[in-house]
mmCIF file of C-alpha atoms in Angstrom:
data_model
loop_
_atom_site.group_PDB
_atom_site.id
_atom_site.type_symbol
_atom_site.label_atom_id
_atom_site.label_comp_id
_atom_site.label_asym_id
_atom_site.label_seq_id
_atom_site.Cartn_x
_atom_site.Cartn_y
_atom_site.Cartn_z
ATOM 1 C CA MET A 1 0.000 0.000 0.000
ATOM 2 C CA SER A 2 1.467 3.368 -0.989
ATOM 3 C CA VAL A 3 1.840 6.410 1.251
ATOM 4 C CA VAL A 4 -0.685 8.124 -1.006
ATOM 5 C CA SER A 5 -3.457 5.593 -0.436
ATOM 6 C CA SER A 6 -2.626 4.927 3.221
ATOM 7 C CA VAL A 7 -1.895 8.487 4.425
ATOM 8 C CA VAL A 8 -2.675 11.278 1.954
ATOM 9 C CA ILE A 9 -6.126 10.184 0.743
ATOM 10 C CA PRO A 10 -7.419 9.473 4.292
ATOM 11 C CA LEU A 11 -6.184 12.920 5.372
ATOM 12 C CA VAL A 12 -7.962 14.562 2.435
ATOM 13 C CA LYS A 13 -11.124 12.567 3.245
ATOM 14 C CA LEU A 14 -10.937 13.722 6.852
ATOM 15 C CA TRP A 15 -10.567 17.338 5.734
ATOM 16 C CA LEU A 16 -13.501 17.054 3.286
ATOM 17 C CA ARG A 17 -15.702 15.468 5.951
ATOM 18 C CA SER A 18 -14.827 18.352 8.286
ATOM 19 C CA GLN A 19 -16.165 20.798 5.683
ATOM 20 C CA THR A 20 -19.644 19.236 5.696
ATOM 21 C CA GLU A 21 -22.409 18.887 8.266
ATOM 22 C CA SER A 22 -23.005 15.295 7.195
ATOM 23 C CA LEU A 23 -21.897 12.932 4.489
ATOM 24 C CA ALA A 24 -23.039 9.359 3.829
ATOM 25 C CA HIS A 25 -20.502 8.191 1.233
ATOM 26 C CA LEU A 26 -17.235 9.686 0.010
ATOM 27 C CA GLU A 27 -14.884 8.408 -2.667
ATOM 28 C CA ILE A 28 -11.700 10.121 -3.818
ATOM 29 C CA VAL A 29 -9.756 9.144 -6.921
ATOM 30 C CA VAL A 30 -6.368 10.773 -7.416
ATOM 31 C CA GLY A 31 -4.446 10.541 -10.687
ATOM 32 C CA GLY A 32 -0.681 10.661 -10.948
ATOM 33 C CA SER A 33 2.273 8.750 -9.635
ATOM 34 C CA SER A 34 3.043 8.463 -5.937
ATOM 35 C CA TRP A 35 6.111 10.653 -6.512
ATOM 36 C CA GLN A 36 4.014 13.444 -8.113
ATOM 37 C CA ILE A 37 1.406 13.298 -5.390
ATOM 38 C CA LEU A 38 3.949 13.283 -2.551
ATOM 39 C CA ARG A 39 5.437 16.438 -4.102
ATOM 40 C CA GLY A 40 1.938 17.975 -4.080
ATOM 41 C CA LYS A 41 1.492 17.992 -7.865
ATOM 42 C CA ILE A 42 -1.764 16.175 -8.607
ATOM 43 C CA PRO A 43 -2.559 15.932 -12.344
ATOM 44 C CA ASN A 44 -6.253 15.193 -11.721
ATOM 45 C CA ALA A 45 -8.615 14.173 -8.975
ATOM 46 C CA SER A 46 -12.282 13.466 -8.520
ATOM 47 C CA VAL A 47 -14.546 13.362 -5.509
ATOM 48 C CA THR A 48 -17.879 11.568 -5.450
ATOM 49 C CA ALA A 49 -20.190 11.923 -2.468
ATOM 50 C CA GLU A 50 -23.754 11.015 -1.542
ATOM 51 C CA GLU A 51 -26.226 12.428 0.961
ATOM 52 C CA VAL A 52 -24.158 15.528 1.676
ATOM 53 C CA VAL A 53 -25.240 18.480 3.776
ATOM 54 C CA TYR A 54 -23.018 21.520 3.185
ATOM 55 C CA GLN A 55 -23.910 24.868 4.758
ATOM 56 C CA GLY A 56 -27.497 23.689 5.143
ATOM 57 C CA LEU A 57 -27.773 22.586 1.507
ATOM 58 C CA ALA A 58 -28.835 18.961 1.089
ATOM 59 C CA ILE A 59 -27.220 17.316 -1.939
ATOM 60 C CA THR A 60 -28.334 13.836 -2.959
ATOM 61 C CA SER A 61 -25.185 13.126 -4.980
ATOM 62 C CA ILE A 62 -22.303 15.193 -6.243
ATOM 63 C CA GLN A 63 -19.226 14.659 -8.357
ATOM 64 C CA LEU A 64 -16.358 17.135 -8.417
ATOM 65 C CA SER A 65 -13.290 16.940 -10.628
ATOM 66 C CA ALA A 66 -10.265 19.150 -11.120
ATOM 67 C CA ALA A 67 -6.852 19.072 -12.755
ATOM 68 C CA GLN A 68 -3.442 20.572 -12.076
ATOM 69 C CA ILE A 69 -3.907 20.642 -8.307
ATOM 70 C CA HIS A 70 -0.978 21.916 -6.244
ATOM 71 C CA LEU A 71 -1.134 21.088 -2.541
ATOM 72 C CA ASN A 72 1.358 21.428 0.288
ATOM 73 C CA ILE A 73 1.648 17.650 0.691
ATOM 74 C CA PRO A 74 5.310 17.773 1.834
ATOM 75 C CA ASP A 75 4.254 20.170 4.635
ATOM 76 C CA LEU A 76 1.147 18.079 5.374
ATOM 77 C CA LEU A 77 3.345 15.077 6.064
ATOM 78 C CA LYS A 78 5.193 17.255 8.608
ATOM 79 C CA GLY A 79 1.950 17.938 10.481
ATOM 80 C CA GLU A 80 0.799 21.197 8.872
ATOM 81 C CA SER A 81 -2.757 21.678 7.653
ATOM 82 C CA LEU A 82 -3.745 20.987 4.062
ATOM 83 C CA LYS A 83 -3.478 24.013 1.773
ATOM 84 C CA LEU A 84 -4.235 24.612 -1.883
ATOM 85 C CA LEU A 85 -1.212 26.443 -3.315
ATOM 86 C CA GLN A 86 -2.711 27.615 -6.624
ATOM 87 C CA PRO A 87 -6.311 28.289 -7.696
ATOM 88 C CA ILE A 88 -8.133 25.512 -9.556
ATOM 89 C CA GLN A 89 -11.255 25.196 -11.692
ATOM 90 C CA VAL A 90 -13.665 22.546 -10.428
ATOM 91 C CA GLN A 91 -16.194 20.798 -12.641
ATOM 92 C CA MET A 92 -19.317 19.921 -10.648
ATOM 93 C CA SER A 93 -22.293 17.670 -11.346
ATOM 94 C CA ALA A 94 -24.943 17.491 -8.647
ATOM 95 C CA HIS A 95 -28.300 15.781 -8.229
ATOM 96 C CA PHE A 96 -30.948 16.880 -5.735
ATOM 97 C CA SER A 97 -33.944 14.669 -4.936
ATOM 98 C CA PRO A 98 -37.284 16.442 -4.402
ATOM 99 C CA GLN A 99 -36.739 16.113 -0.629
ATOM 100 C CA ALA A 100 -33.247 17.605 -0.900
ATOM 101 C CA VAL A 101 -34.597 20.485 -3.002
ATOM 102 C CA ALA A 102 -37.237 21.245 -0.365
ATOM 103 C CA ARG A 103 -34.596 21.187 2.377
ATOM 104 C CA CYS A 104 -32.321 23.476 0.342
ATOM 105 C CA LEU A 105 -35.113 25.978 -0.271
ATOM 106 C CA CYS A 106 -35.708 26.191 3.493
ATOM 107 C CA SER A 107 -32.001 26.586 4.329
ATOM 108 C CA ALA A 108 -30.742 29.848 5.799
ATOM 109 C CA LEU A 109 -28.272 30.205 2.921
ATOM 110 C CA VAL A 110 -31.010 30.137 0.265
ATOM 111 C CA GLN A 111 -33.412 32.251 2.315
ATOM 112 C CA GLU A 112 -30.664 34.863 2.715
ATOM 113 C CA ALA A 113 -29.887 34.812 -1.023
ATOM 114 C CA ILE A 114 -33.542 35.295 -1.961
ATOM 115 C CA ALA A 115 -33.953 38.094 0.608
ATOM 116 C CA THR A 116 -37.688 38.384 -0.065
ATOM 117 C CA PRO A 117 -40.469 36.009 0.991
ATOM 118 C CA PHE A 118 -41.451 33.596 -1.750
ATOM 119 C CA ALA A 119 -43.998 30.873 -2.291
ATOM 120 C CA MET A 120 -42.561 27.391 -2.668
ATOM 121 C CA PRO A 121 -42.452 26.515 -6.365
ATOM 122 C CA SER A 122 -45.496 24.470 -7.337
ATOM 123 C CA ASN A 123 -44.096 22.984 -10.557
ATOM 124 C CA ASP A 124 -40.838 22.249 -12.381
ATOM 125 C CA LEU A 125 -40.954 25.451 -14.416
ATOM 126 C CA GLU A 126 -41.277 27.650 -11.316
ATOM 127 C CA LEU A 127 -38.507 25.681 -9.582
ATOM 128 C CA ALA A 128 -36.194 25.998 -12.593
ATOM 129 C CA SER A 129 -36.842 29.742 -12.729
ATOM 130 C CA LEU A 130 -36.097 30.152 -9.015
ATOM 131 C CA LEU A 131 -32.911 28.088 -9.286
ATOM 132 C CA GLN A 132 -31.736 30.044 -12.341
ATOM 133 C CA SER A 133 -32.218 33.235 -10.335
ATOM 134 C CA LEU A 134 -30.326 31.849 -7.337
ATOM 135 C CA LEU A 135 -27.451 30.469 -9.398
ATOM 136 C CA SER A 136 -27.056 33.772 -11.226
ATOM 137 C CA LYS A 137 -26.165 35.331 -7.848
ATOM 138 C CA LEU A 138 -23.085 33.129 -7.599
ATOM 139 C CA ALA A 139 -20.571 35.390 -9.288
ATOM 140 C CA ASP A 140 -17.909 32.742 -9.889
ATOM 141 C CA PHE A 141 -20.182 29.831 -10.805
ATOM 142 C CA ARG A 142 -20.703 29.150 -14.517
ATOM 143 C CA LEU A 143 -23.839 27.107 -15.030
ATOM 144 C CA GLN A 144 -23.577 24.641 -17.901
ATOM 145 C CA GLU A 145 -26.771 22.649 -17.415
ATOM 146 C CA LEU A 146 -29.849 22.807 -15.209
ATOM 147 C CA THR A 147 -32.564 20.172 -15.538
ATOM 148 C CA VAL A 148 -35.674 19.985 -13.364
ATOM 149 C CA ARG A 149 -37.976 16.952 -13.632
ATOM 150 C CA GLY A 150 -40.567 15.814 -11.140
ATOM 151 C CA GLY A 151 -39.087 18.084 -8.493
ATOM 152 C CA SER A 152 -35.614 16.535 -8.890
ATOM 153 C CA VAL A 153 -32.783 18.788 -10.019
ATOM 154 C CA PHE A 154 -29.611 18.049 -11.970
ATOM 155 C CA CYS A 155 -27.053 20.815 -12.159
ATOM 156 C CA ARG A 156 -23.672 20.960 -13.890
ATOM 157 C CA GLY A 157 -21.189 23.808 -13.856
ATOM 158 C CA ILE A 158 -17.692 25.114 -13.160
ATOM 159 C CA PHE A 159 -16.428 27.161 -10.248
ATOM 160 C CA PRO A 160 -13.015 28.287 -9.012
ATOM 161 C CA ILE A 161 -11.405 27.480 -5.696
ATOM 162 C CA GLN A 162 -8.823 30.001 -4.600
ATOM 163 C CA ALA A 163 -5.487 29.117 -3.051
ATOM 164 C CA THR A 164 -5.606 28.967 0.748
#
């Protein structure tokens, strides 16, 4: 078993779990050789998670992927906290069940973003319109696809993560 799979990936999983309120399943796939990864140069990585709650938002399933990731892995192995050394672009695909959508719409984060009382959407068209409006408020998020069917939502887009 390599240092990457026995030490680095569990540390990254621990950090990701600490960023969420709850998380049922988490899988991380890291591309590159052990030598590249131990130097903090990760050519590509993907994260798949299910039943995630992040800042009050309930996400049924999500997949994130990024390339050219530069982390402070050598420092991490010396006991320092994980840091992203250069900004990255993250490709996201997320699915929200009707129950997750309802929970998201009631979250403080969404209520704050809407800033005015609203009636819960009664059909897919109203929900899609509301979500389009909400997503347009995310300055750095570029929406690529938004599909609403039977109260379920599929969303795909790109967003940056800044160096820490």
